[in-house]
Amino acid sequence: MDAMAKDGIRLQPRPGGFGCEVWGLDLARGVSEATFRRIERAWFDHSFLIYRDLQMTPAQHVAWTRRFGPLHIMVPTDWNLPEHPEIFVVGNAEREGKPLGLRRAGMGWHSDGEDKRIPNAGSMLYAKEIPPSGGDTLFADMYAAYEALPEALRQRIAGRRGRFSRIDMHQVHYPHLPPLSEADKRARPDVFHPLVRRHPGSGRPALFVGRWTRDVEGMEPEEGRALVEELFAHATQDRFVYRHVWRPRDAVQWDNRCMLHCATGFDEQRSTRLMHRTTLEGVPTS
Ligand SMILES: O=C(O)CCC(=O)C(=O)O
Ligand SMILES: [Fe+2]
């Protein structure tokens, strides 16, 4: 456990080191460069930060996330706050009968933007309103998943790229929705990402698969699909997973380059969940 530093911020890694709680961040007071660097180091060392009891306006949320890198503005822009388009609203909250955010976002293991040419580096999700039960978020450690891969499997994926396909996976994940139109397909072409990526901040290799990964470049489709399924099943085993049960004013800042995450359901008829998310821009993977 980290002792309380002079700046009044306590960093408390979770048992096992996957995740670190951040207590005492006061955005209204301003945060020095030294304190920022300490928190950023903890982010790289522990993959995600759980800020506890954080008071944060949308403007502060945007400004704090921006210190970690350039921000991404979600497209389509329907669920972004009009006055702060960098904030993407998630949940079932409504005002005057109109939904405020995207419902049922992220229900399935993924990293944000994995299906785009430039996946997002990270995201910071802030709990504005949470249901009395359910609506937890799961996080899986892709460094640990990579480390635990049998050597033969590591050899098989070395230097390989996965094909991430909205087009092929849309019907698999959203059988209840209409198929993608030709315009949708043109807007979301297949992309290829390395199955193993080295994190620029930590230097460590992490496994990279998600729910939009279909198969593997240069392999027969069937063989690639089976390999992706094997990797995906391996990566999402309980031993790599932390379940975040939200408390009011929690914010979780995760790193998409070394983790997967997955939203879980709650009683949408009886309770309200409202979350604000900022998203960090990434860099092309190849
Ligand atoms: O609402 C959640 O628990 C997570 C949703 C999600 O995947 C995201 O905001 O990126
Ligand atoms: Fe997500």
PDB file of C-alpha atoms and ligand atoms in Angstrom:
ATOM      1  CA  MET A   1       0.000   0.000   0.000  1.00  0.00           C
ATOM      2  CA  ASP A   2       1.184   3.452  -0.874  1.00  0.00           C
ATOM      3  CA  ALA A   3       1.518   5.871   2.040  1.00  0.00           C
ATOM      4  CA  MET A   4      -0.399   9.125   1.806  1.00  0.00           C
ATOM      5  CA  ALA A   5       1.885  11.497  -0.069  1.00  0.00           C
ATOM      6  CA  LYS A   6       2.339  15.216   0.577  1.00  0.00           C
ATOM      7  CA  ASP A   7      -0.274  16.026  -2.038  1.00  0.00           C
ATOM      8  CA  GLY A   8      -2.979  14.271   0.020  1.00  0.00           C
ATOM      9  CA  ILE A   9      -3.552  11.587  -2.606  1.00  0.00           C
ATOM     10  CA  ARG A  10      -3.477   7.939  -1.600  1.00  0.00           C
ATOM     11  CA  LEU A  11      -2.816   5.282  -4.219  1.00  0.00           C
ATOM     12  CA  GLN A  12      -3.910   1.853  -3.134  1.00  0.00           C
ATOM     13  CA  PRO A  13      -3.207  -1.016  -5.550  1.00  0.00           C
ATOM     14  CA  ARG A  14      -5.705  -3.873  -5.559  1.00  0.00           C
ATOM     15  CA  PRO A  15      -4.504  -7.257  -4.314  1.00  0.00           C
ATOM     16  CA  GLY A  16      -2.535  -8.791  -7.185  1.00  0.00           C
ATOM     17  CA  GLY A  17      -1.825  -5.354  -8.652  1.00  0.00           C
ATOM     18  CA  PHE A  18      -4.527  -5.332 -11.353  1.00  0.00           C
ATOM     19  CA  GLY A  19      -6.158  -1.958 -10.671  1.00  0.00           C
ATOM     20  CA  CYS A  20      -5.360   0.808  -8.214  1.00  0.00           C
ATOM     21  CA  GLU A  21      -7.670   2.937  -6.096  1.00  0.00           C
ATOM     22  CA  VAL A  22      -7.085   6.684  -6.056  1.00  0.00           C
ATOM     23  CA  TRP A  23      -8.300   8.512  -2.983  1.00  0.00           C
ATOM     24  CA  GLY A  24      -8.295  12.244  -2.377  1.00  0.00           C
ATOM     25  CA  LEU A  25      -8.042  13.678  -5.896  1.00  0.00           C
ATOM     26  CA  ASP A  26      -9.339  17.238  -5.726  1.00  0.00           C
ATOM     27  CA  LEU A  27      -9.832  18.572  -9.231  1.00  0.00           C
ATOM     28  CA  ALA A  28     -11.194  21.904  -7.985  1.00  0.00           C
ATOM     29  CA  ARG A  29      -7.865  22.628  -6.260  1.00  0.00           C
ATOM     30  CA  GLY A  30      -5.770  21.823  -9.295  1.00  0.00           C
ATOM     31  CA  VAL A  31      -3.279  18.985  -9.638  1.00  0.00           C
ATOM     32  CA  SER A  32       0.466  19.577  -9.930  1.00  0.00           C
ATOM     33  CA  GLU A  33       2.527  18.026 -12.710  1.00  0.00           C
ATOM     34  CA  ALA A  34       4.335  15.830 -10.150  1.00  0.00           C
ATOM     35  CA  THR A  35       1.057  14.478  -8.807  1.00  0.00           C
ATOM     36  CA  PHE A  36      -0.252  13.936 -12.306  1.00  0.00           C
ATOM     37  CA  ARG A  37       2.886  11.936 -13.185  1.00  0.00           C
ATOM     38  CA  ARG A  38       2.486   9.817 -10.063  1.00  0.00           C
ATOM     39  CA  ILE A  39      -1.076   8.966 -11.029  1.00  0.00           C
ATOM     40  CA  GLU A  40      -0.132   8.298 -14.641  1.00  0.00           C
ATOM     41  CA  ARG A  41       2.625   5.928 -13.458  1.00  0.00           C
ATOM     42  CA  ALA A  42       0.064   4.077 -11.326  1.00  0.00           C
ATOM     43  CA  TRP A  43      -2.189   3.842 -14.387  1.00  0.00           C
ATOM     44  CA  PHE A  44       0.587   2.212 -16.442  1.00  0.00           C
ATOM     45  CA  ASP A  45       1.621  -0.055 -13.565  1.00  0.00           C
ATOM     46  CA  HIS A  46      -1.888  -1.231 -12.662  1.00  0.00           C
ATOM     47  CA  SER A  47      -3.800  -0.871 -15.979  1.00  0.00           C
ATOM     48  CA  PHE A  48      -6.804   0.867 -14.461  1.00  0.00           C
ATOM     49  CA  LEU A  49      -7.552   3.432 -11.794  1.00  0.00           C
ATOM     50  CA  ILE A  50     -10.584   3.507  -9.528  1.00  0.00           C
ATOM     51  CA  TYR A  51     -11.052   7.072  -8.333  1.00  0.00           C
ATOM     52  CA  ARG A  52     -13.170   7.035  -5.186  1.00  0.00           C
ATOM     53  CA  ASP A  53     -15.549   9.731  -4.082  1.00  0.00           C
ATOM     54  CA  LEU A  54     -14.598  11.995  -6.957  1.00  0.00           C
ATOM     55  CA  GLN A  55     -16.430  15.298  -7.349  1.00  0.00           C
ATOM     56  CA  MET A  56     -16.187  16.151 -11.021  1.00  0.00           C
ATOM     57  CA  THR A  57     -18.041  18.487 -13.366  1.00  0.00           C
ATOM     58  CA  PRO A  58     -18.127  17.670 -17.084  1.00  0.00           C
ATOM     59  CA  ALA A  59     -15.555  20.425 -17.723  1.00  0.00           C
ATOM     60  CA  GLN A  60     -13.230  18.962 -15.067  1.00  0.00           C
ATOM     61  CA  HIS A  61     -13.751  15.475 -16.461  1.00  0.00           C
ATOM     62  CA  VAL A  62     -12.670  16.638 -19.913  1.00  0.00           C
ATOM     63  CA  ALA A  63      -9.716  18.634 -18.597  1.00  0.00           C
ATOM     64  CA  TRP A  64      -8.438  15.819 -16.361  1.00  0.00           C
ATOM     65  CA  THR A  65      -8.626  13.149 -19.061  1.00  0.00           C
ATOM     66  CA  ARG A  66      -6.929  15.450 -21.550  1.00  0.00           C
ATOM     67  CA  ARG A  67      -3.789  15.455 -19.400  1.00  0.00           C
ATOM     68  CA  PHE A  68      -3.346  11.779 -20.365  1.00  0.00           C
ATOM     69  CA  GLY A  69      -3.561  12.500 -24.098  1.00  0.00           C
ATOM     70  CA  PRO A  70      -5.766  13.843 -26.880  1.00  0.00           C
ATOM     71  CA  LEU A  71      -9.463  13.107 -26.562  1.00  0.00           C
ATOM     72  CA  HIS A  72     -11.662  11.258 -29.000  1.00  0.00           C
ATOM     73  CA  ILE A  73     -15.137  12.520 -29.882  1.00  0.00           C
ATOM     74  CA  MET A  74     -17.595   9.667 -30.364  1.00  0.00           C
ATOM     75  CA  VAL A  75     -19.319   9.323 -33.732  1.00  0.00           C
ATOM     76  CA  PRO A  76     -22.270   9.285 -34.219  1.00  0.00           C
ATOM     77  CA  THR A  77     -22.507  12.263 -31.889  1.00  0.00           C
ATOM     78  CA  ASP A  78     -26.076  11.497 -30.714  1.00  0.00           C
ATOM     79  CA  TRP A  79     -25.042  10.603 -27.151  1.00  0.00           C
ATOM     80  CA  ASN A  80     -22.435  13.273 -26.561  1.00  0.00           C
ATOM     81  CA  LEU A  81     -23.199  16.165 -24.209  1.00  0.00           C
ATOM     82  CA  PRO A  82     -24.016  19.133 -26.466  1.00  0.00           C
ATOM     83  CA  GLU A  83     -21.954  21.549 -24.375  1.00  0.00           C
ATOM     84  CA  HIS A  84     -19.084  19.034 -23.943  1.00  0.00           C
ATOM     85  CA  PRO A  85     -18.976  16.767 -27.003  1.00  0.00           C
ATOM     86  CA  GLU A  86     -15.976  14.912 -25.499  1.00  0.00           C
ATOM     87  CA  ILE A  87     -18.394  13.376 -22.996  1.00  0.00           C
ATOM     88  CA  PHE A  88     -20.320  10.344 -24.154  1.00  0.00           C
ATOM     89  CA  VAL A  89     -23.366   9.460 -22.058  1.00  0.00           C
ATOM     90  CA  VAL A  90     -24.128   5.822 -21.219  1.00  0.00           C
ATOM     91  CA  GLY A  91     -27.208   4.388 -19.505  1.00  0.00           C
ATOM     92  CA  ASN A  92     -30.982   4.407 -19.449  1.00  0.00           C
ATOM     93  CA  ALA A  93     -31.594   7.812 -17.835  1.00  0.00           C
ATOM     94  CA  GLU A  94     -34.222  10.003 -19.478  1.00  0.00           C
ATOM     95  CA  ARG A  95     -35.226  13.633 -19.272  1.00  0.00           C
ATOM     96  CA  GLU A  96     -38.753  14.612 -20.302  1.00  0.00           C
ATOM     97  CA  GLY A  97     -39.240  11.193 -21.858  1.00  0.00           C
ATOM     98  CA  LYS A  98     -36.103  11.454 -24.005  1.00  0.00           C
ATOM     99  CA  PRO A  99     -33.111   9.121 -23.479  1.00  0.00           C
ATOM    100  CA  LEU A 100     -29.974  10.936 -22.339  1.00  0.00           C
ATOM    101  CA  GLY A 101     -27.489   8.273 -23.301  1.00  0.00           C
ATOM    102  CA  LEU A 102     -26.807   5.052 -25.128  1.00  0.00           C
ATOM    103  CA  ARG A 103     -28.587   2.115 -23.505  1.00  0.00           C
ATOM    104  CA  ARG A 104     -26.960  -1.267 -23.083  1.00  0.00           C
ATOM    105  CA  ALA A 105     -23.572  -0.041 -24.241  1.00  0.00           C
ATOM    106  CA  GLY A 106     -20.659  -2.450 -24.114  1.00  0.00           C
ATOM    107  CA  MET A 107     -22.490  -5.643 -23.161  1.00  0.00           C
ATOM    108  CA  GLY A 108     -19.881  -8.121 -24.363  1.00  0.00           C
ATOM    109  CA  TRP A 109     -16.126  -8.323 -23.862  1.00  0.00           C
ATOM    110  CA  HIS A 110     -14.365  -5.633 -25.883  1.00  0.00           C
ATOM    111  CA  SER A 111     -11.944  -2.751 -25.802  1.00  0.00           C
ATOM    112  CA  ASP A 112     -13.190   0.613 -26.980  1.00  0.00           C
ATOM    113  CA  GLY A 113     -12.690   1.229 -30.667  1.00  0.00           C
ATOM    114  CA  GLU A 114     -11.213  -2.227 -31.344  1.00  0.00           C
ATOM    115  CA  ASP A 115     -13.223  -2.339 -34.579  1.00  0.00           C
ATOM    116  CA  LYS A 116     -11.689   0.918 -35.827  1.00  0.00           C
ATOM    117  CA  ARG A 117      -8.378   1.487 -37.582  1.00  0.00           C
ATOM    118  CA  ILE A 118      -7.285   3.576 -34.604  1.00  0.00           C
ATOM    119  CA  PRO A 119      -8.513   1.935 -31.400  1.00  0.00           C
ATOM    120  CA  ASN A 120      -8.999   4.215 -28.401  1.00  0.00           C
ATOM    121  CA  ALA A 121      -6.143   4.252 -25.889  1.00  0.00           C
ATOM    122  CA  GLY A 122      -8.347   4.451 -22.819  1.00  0.00           C
ATOM    123  CA  SER A 123     -11.594   5.650 -21.313  1.00  0.00           C
ATOM    124  CA  MET A 124     -12.719   7.215 -18.056  1.00  0.00           C
ATOM    125  CA  LEU A 125     -16.234   6.325 -16.920  1.00  0.00           C
ATOM    126  CA  TYR A 126     -17.871   8.323 -14.122  1.00  0.00           C
ATOM    127  CA  ALA A 127     -20.852   7.079 -12.112  1.00  0.00           C
ATOM    128  CA  LYS A 128     -23.456   9.859 -11.916  1.00  0.00           C
ATOM    129  CA  GLU A 129     -26.312   7.590 -10.925  1.00  0.00           C
ATOM    130  CA  ILE A 130     -26.200   3.868 -10.236  1.00  0.00           C
ATOM    131  CA  PRO A 131     -28.868   1.201  -9.727  1.00  0.00           C
ATOM    132  CA  PRO A 132     -29.215  -0.427  -6.275  1.00  0.00           C
ATOM    133  CA  SER A 133     -27.922  -3.673  -7.747  1.00  0.00           C
ATOM    134  CA  GLY A 134     -26.469  -4.864 -11.048  1.00  0.00           C
ATOM    135  CA  GLY A 135     -24.848  -2.724 -13.708  1.00  0.00           C
ATOM    136  CA  ASP A 136     -21.376  -3.835 -12.627  1.00  0.00           C
ATOM    137  CA  THR A 137     -18.501  -3.588 -15.084  1.00  0.00           C
ATOM    138  CA  LEU A 138     -16.064  -6.456 -15.637  1.00  0.00           C
ATOM    139  CA  PHE A 139     -12.411  -5.905 -16.498  1.00  0.00           C
ATOM    140  CA  ALA A 140      -9.991  -8.533 -17.803  1.00  0.00           C
ATOM    141  CA  ASP A 141      -6.196  -8.313 -17.652  1.00  0.00           C
ATOM    142  CA  MET A 142      -4.674  -8.895 -21.099  1.00  0.00           C
ATOM    143  CA  TYR A 143      -1.073  -8.796 -19.811  1.00  0.00           C
ATOM    144  CA  ALA A 144      -1.873 -11.696 -17.507  1.00  0.00           C
ATOM    145  CA  ALA A 145      -3.799 -13.487 -20.252  1.00  0.00           C
ATOM    146  CA  TYR A 146      -0.800 -13.212 -22.567  1.00  0.00           C
ATOM    147  CA  GLU A 147       1.650 -14.347 -19.902  1.00  0.00           C
ATOM    148  CA  ALA A 148      -0.485 -17.390 -19.118  1.00  0.00           C
ATOM    149  CA  LEU A 149      -0.754 -18.531 -22.749  1.00  0.00           C
ATOM    150  CA  PRO A 150       0.844 -21.901 -23.414  1.00  0.00           C
ATOM    151  CA  GLU A 151       4.087 -21.448 -25.344  1.00  0.00           C
ATOM    152  CA  ALA A 152       2.701 -23.243 -28.422  1.00  0.00           C
ATOM    153  CA  LEU A 153      -0.173 -20.788 -28.626  1.00  0.00           C
ATOM    154  CA  ARG A 154       2.166 -17.827 -28.208  1.00  0.00           C
ATOM    155  CA  GLN A 155       4.217 -19.142 -31.122  1.00  0.00           C
ATOM    156  CA  ARG A 156       1.106 -19.541 -33.248  1.00  0.00           C
ATOM    157  CA  ILE A 157       0.037 -15.935 -32.820  1.00  0.00           C
ATOM    158  CA  ALA A 158       3.470 -14.281 -32.932  1.00  0.00           C
ATOM    159  CA  GLY A 159       3.474 -11.601 -35.635  1.00  0.00           C
ATOM    160  CA  ARG A 160      -0.127 -12.383 -36.634  1.00  0.00           C
ATOM    161  CA  ARG A 161      -2.993  -9.931 -37.008  1.00  0.00           C
ATOM    162  CA  GLY A 162      -6.629 -10.460 -36.197  1.00  0.00           C
ATOM    163  CA  ARG A 163      -9.412  -9.355 -38.502  1.00  0.00           C
ATOM    164  CA  PHE A 164     -11.895  -7.219 -36.583  1.00  0.00           C
ATOM    165  CA  SER A 165     -15.153  -7.155 -38.490  1.00  0.00           C
ATOM    166  CA  ARG A 166     -18.301  -5.229 -37.677  1.00  0.00           C
ATOM    167  CA  ILE A 167     -19.672  -6.524 -40.934  1.00  0.00           C
ATOM    168  CA  ASP A 168     -19.313 -10.210 -40.037  1.00  0.00           C
ATOM    169  CA  MET A 169     -20.045  -9.899 -36.313  1.00  0.00           C
ATOM    170  CA  HIS A 170     -23.020  -7.539 -36.397  1.00  0.00           C
ATOM    171  CA  GLN A 171     -25.513 -10.354 -36.850  1.00  0.00           C
ATOM    172  CA  VAL A 172     -23.739 -12.506 -34.266  1.00  0.00           C
ATOM    173  CA  HIS A 173     -23.896  -9.833 -31.549  1.00  0.00           C
ATOM    174  CA  TYR A 174     -27.087  -8.059 -32.588  1.00  0.00           C
ATOM    175  CA  PRO A 175     -29.394 -10.698 -34.088  1.00  0.00           C
ATOM    176  CA  HIS A 176     -32.378  -8.578 -32.946  1.00  0.00           C
ATOM    177  CA  LEU A 177     -31.264  -5.550 -35.004  1.00  0.00           C
ATOM    178  CA  PRO A 178     -31.678  -5.015 -38.751  1.00  0.00           C
ATOM    179  CA  PRO A 179     -28.629  -6.021 -40.796  1.00  0.00           C
ATOM    180  CA  LEU A 180     -26.079  -3.332 -41.660  1.00  0.00           C
ATOM    181  CA  SER A 181     -26.882  -1.324 -44.768  1.00  0.00           C
ATOM    182  CA  GLU A 182     -24.331  -0.981 -47.559  1.00  0.00           C
ATOM    183  CA  ALA A 183     -23.593   2.548 -46.306  1.00  0.00           C
ATOM    184  CA  ASP A 184     -23.033   1.209 -42.752  1.00  0.00           C
ATOM    185  CA  LYS A 185     -20.658  -1.382 -44.143  1.00  0.00           C
ATOM    186  CA  ARG A 186     -18.684   1.209 -46.080  1.00  0.00           C
ATOM    187  CA  ALA A 187     -18.440   3.304 -42.919  1.00  0.00           C
ATOM    188  CA  ARG A 188     -17.145   0.396 -40.827  1.00  0.00           C
ATOM    189  CA  PRO A 189     -14.776  -1.619 -42.986  1.00  0.00           C
ATOM    190  CA  ASP A 190     -12.822  -4.548 -41.547  1.00  0.00           C
ATOM    191  CA  VAL A 191      -9.584  -3.644 -39.765  1.00  0.00           C
ATOM    192  CA  PHE A 192      -6.515  -5.668 -38.809  1.00  0.00           C
ATOM    193  CA  HIS A 193      -4.710  -5.397 -35.474  1.00  0.00           C
ATOM    194  CA  PRO A 194      -1.795  -7.399 -34.061  1.00  0.00           C
ATOM    195  CA  LEU A 195      -2.960 -10.201 -31.738  1.00  0.00           C
ATOM    196  CA  VAL A 196      -0.185  -9.187 -29.366  1.00  0.00           C
ATOM    197  CA  ARG A 197       0.616  -5.538 -28.756  1.00  0.00           C
ATOM    198  CA  ARG A 198       3.295  -3.919 -26.697  1.00  0.00           C
ATOM    199  CA  HIS A 199       2.032  -1.138 -24.466  1.00  0.00           C
ATOM    200  CA  PRO A 200       3.914   2.118 -25.139  1.00  0.00           C
ATOM    201  CA  GLY A 201       3.789   3.196 -21.466  1.00  0.00           C
ATOM    202  CA  SER A 202       4.689  -0.072 -19.749  1.00  0.00           C
ATOM    203  CA  GLY A 203       6.629  -1.812 -22.508  1.00  0.00           C
ATOM    204  CA  ARG A 204       4.781  -5.062 -21.721  1.00  0.00           C
ATOM    205  CA  PRO A 205       3.051  -7.342 -24.267  1.00  0.00           C
ATOM    206  CA  ALA A 206      -0.713  -7.842 -24.023  1.00  0.00           C
ATOM    207  CA  LEU A 207      -3.114 -10.119 -25.869  1.00  0.00           C
ATOM    208  CA  PHE A 208      -5.451  -8.257 -28.244  1.00  0.00           C
ATOM    209  CA  VAL A 209      -8.743  -9.913 -29.107  1.00  0.00           C
ATOM    210  CA  GLY A 210     -12.293  -8.736 -28.516  1.00  0.00           C
ATOM    211  CA  ARG A 211     -15.827  -9.355 -29.550  1.00  0.00           C
ATOM    212  CA  TRP A 212     -15.334  -7.970 -33.051  1.00  0.00           C
ATOM    213  CA  THR A 213     -12.356 -10.224 -33.808  1.00  0.00           C
ATOM    214  CA  ARG A 214     -13.483 -12.668 -36.465  1.00  0.00           C
ATOM    215  CA  ASP A 215     -10.456 -14.591 -37.694  1.00  0.00           C
ATOM    216  CA  VAL A 216      -6.751 -14.305 -38.416  1.00  0.00           C
ATOM    217  CA  GLU A 217      -4.994 -12.766 -41.385  1.00  0.00           C
ATOM    218  CA  GLY A 218      -3.248 -15.337 -43.584  1.00  0.00           C
ATOM    219  CA  MET A 219      -5.033 -18.352 -42.035  1.00  0.00           C
ATOM    220  CA  GLU A 220      -7.921 -20.355 -43.412  1.00  0.00           C
ATOM    221  CA  PRO A 221     -11.109 -18.696 -42.089  1.00  0.00           C
ATOM    222  CA  GLU A 222     -12.155 -21.784 -40.103  1.00  0.00           C
ATOM    223  CA  GLU A 223      -8.751 -22.220 -38.540  1.00  0.00           C
ATOM    224  CA  GLY A 224      -8.533 -18.500 -37.731  1.00  0.00           C
ATOM    225  CA  ARG A 225     -12.007 -18.461 -36.236  1.00  0.00           C
ATOM    226  CA  ALA A 226     -11.218 -21.434 -34.016  1.00  0.00           C
ATOM    227  CA  LEU A 227      -7.988 -19.775 -32.888  1.00  0.00           C
ATOM    228  CA  VAL A 228      -9.783 -16.520 -32.059  1.00  0.00           C
ATOM    229  CA  GLU A 229     -12.407 -18.432 -30.090  1.00  0.00           C
ATOM    230  CA  GLU A 230      -9.702 -20.218 -28.143  1.00  0.00           C
ATOM    231  CA  LEU A 231      -7.884 -16.959 -27.355  1.00  0.00           C
ATOM    232  CA  PHE A 232     -11.110 -15.197 -26.401  1.00  0.00           C
ATOM    233  CA  ALA A 233     -12.187 -18.015 -24.068  1.00  0.00           C
ATOM    234  CA  HIS A 234      -8.732 -18.025 -22.492  1.00  0.00           C
ATOM    235  CA  ALA A 235      -8.656 -14.233 -22.024  1.00  0.00           C
ATOM    236  CA  THR A 236     -12.033 -13.991 -20.309  1.00  0.00           C
ATOM    237  CA  GLN A 237     -11.504 -16.680 -17.662  1.00  0.00           C
ATOM    238  CA  ASP A 238     -12.433 -15.657 -14.128  1.00  0.00           C
ATOM    239  CA  ARG A 239      -8.807 -15.713 -13.033  1.00  0.00           C
ATOM    240  CA  PHE A 240      -8.077 -12.649 -15.198  1.00  0.00           C
ATOM    241  CA  VAL A 241     -11.265 -10.767 -14.317  1.00  0.00           C
ATOM    242  CA  TYR A 242     -12.127  -8.060 -11.775  1.00  0.00           C
ATOM    243  CA  ARG A 243     -15.780  -7.112 -11.234  1.00  0.00           C
ATOM    244  CA  HIS A 244     -16.320  -3.454 -10.430  1.00  0.00           C
ATOM    245  CA  VAL A 245     -19.381  -2.864  -8.270  1.00  0.00           C
ATOM    246  CA  TRP A 246     -19.978   0.843  -8.662  1.00  0.00           C
ATOM    247  CA  ARG A 247     -20.339   3.285  -5.808  1.00  0.00           C
ATOM    248  CA  PRO A 248     -21.688   6.774  -6.399  1.00  0.00           C
ATOM    249  CA  ARG A 249     -18.934   9.176  -7.547  1.00  0.00           C
ATOM    250  CA  ASP A 250     -16.591   6.366  -8.595  1.00  0.00           C
ATOM    251  CA  ALA A 251     -14.726   6.906 -11.814  1.00  0.00           C
ATOM    252  CA  VAL A 252     -12.815   4.111 -13.507  1.00  0.00           C
ATOM    253  CA  GLN A 253     -10.095   4.944 -15.991  1.00  0.00           C
ATOM    254  CA  TRP A 254      -9.145   1.871 -17.963  1.00  0.00           C
ATOM    255  CA  ASP A 255      -6.468   1.240 -20.535  1.00  0.00           C
ATOM    256  CA  ASN A 256      -7.798  -0.360 -23.693  1.00  0.00           C
ATOM    257  CA  ARG A 257      -4.295  -1.378 -24.759  1.00  0.00           C
ATOM    258  CA  CYS A 258      -3.973  -4.035 -22.058  1.00  0.00           C
ATOM    259  CA  MET A 259      -7.535  -4.850 -20.921  1.00  0.00           C
ATOM    260  CA  LEU A 260     -10.979  -5.906 -21.998  1.00  0.00           C
ATOM    261  CA  HIS A 261     -14.175  -4.760 -20.336  1.00  0.00           C
ATOM    262  CA  CYS A 262     -17.808  -5.806 -20.355  1.00  0.00           C
ATOM    263  CA  ALA A 263     -20.955  -4.104 -19.082  1.00  0.00           C
ATOM    264  CA  THR A 264     -23.533  -6.221 -17.218  1.00  0.00           C
ATOM    265  CA  GLY A 265     -27.304  -5.834 -16.990  1.00  0.00           C
ATOM    266  CA  PHE A 266     -29.575  -4.370 -14.339  1.00  0.00           C
ATOM    267  CA  ASP A 267     -33.305  -3.861 -13.865  1.00  0.00           C
ATOM    268  CA  GLU A 268     -33.878  -1.160 -16.469  1.00  0.00           C
ATOM    269  CA  GLN A 269     -37.604  -0.895 -15.689  1.00  0.00           C
ATOM    270  CA  ARG A 270     -37.108  -0.075 -12.024  1.00  0.00           C
ATOM    271  CA  SER A 271     -33.773   1.689 -11.794  1.00  0.00           C
ATOM    272  CA  THR A 272     -31.608   4.269 -13.454  1.00  0.00           C
ATOM    273  CA  ARG A 273     -27.965   4.154 -14.413  1.00  0.00           C
ATOM    274  CA  LEU A 274     -26.260   7.256 -15.754  1.00  0.00           C
ATOM    275  CA  MET A 275     -22.578   7.369 -16.608  1.00  0.00           C
ATOM    276  CA  HIS A 276     -20.341   9.951 -18.302  1.00  0.00           C
ATOM    277  CA  ARG A 277     -17.407   8.749 -20.340  1.00  0.00           C
ATOM    278  CA  THR A 278     -14.416  10.489 -21.838  1.00  0.00           C
ATOM    279  CA  THR A 279     -12.349   8.618 -24.410  1.00  0.00           C
ATOM    280  CA  LEU A 280      -8.635   8.885 -25.151  1.00  0.00           C
ATOM    281  CA  GLU A 281      -7.524   8.828 -28.766  1.00  0.00           C
ATOM    282  CA  GLY A 282      -5.136   6.065 -29.759  1.00  0.00           C
ATOM    283  CA  VAL A 283      -2.602   5.622 -32.507  1.00  0.00           C
ATOM    284  CA  PRO A 284      -2.794   3.256 -35.497  1.00  0.00           C
ATOM    285  CA  THR A 285      -1.645  -0.253 -34.555  1.00  0.00           C
ATOM    286  CA  SER A 286       0.295  -0.797 -37.791  1.00  0.00           C
TER     287      SER A 286
HETATM  288  O1  LIG B   1     -21.420   0.903 -18.786  1.00  0.00           O
HETATM  289  C1  LIG B   1     -20.471   0.147 -18.595  1.00  0.00           C
HETATM  290  O2  LIG B   1     -20.355  -0.534 -17.568  1.00  0.00           O
HETATM  291  C2  LIG B   1     -19.389   0.040 -19.632  1.00  0.00           C
HETATM  292  C3  LIG B   1     -19.864   0.481 -20.978  1.00  0.00           C
HETATM  293  C4  LIG B   1     -18.752   0.528 -21.967  1.00  0.00           C
HETATM  294  O3  LIG B   1     -18.372  -0.457 -22.531  1.00  0.00           O
HETATM  295  C5  LIG B   1     -18.073   1.798 -22.194  1.00  0.00           C
HETATM  296  O4  LIG B   1     -18.520   2.831 -21.703  1.00  0.00           O
HETATM  297  O5  LIG B   1     -17.055   1.785 -22.895  1.00  0.00           O
HETATM  298 FE    FE B   2     -16.615  -0.001 -23.782  1.00  0.00          FE
END
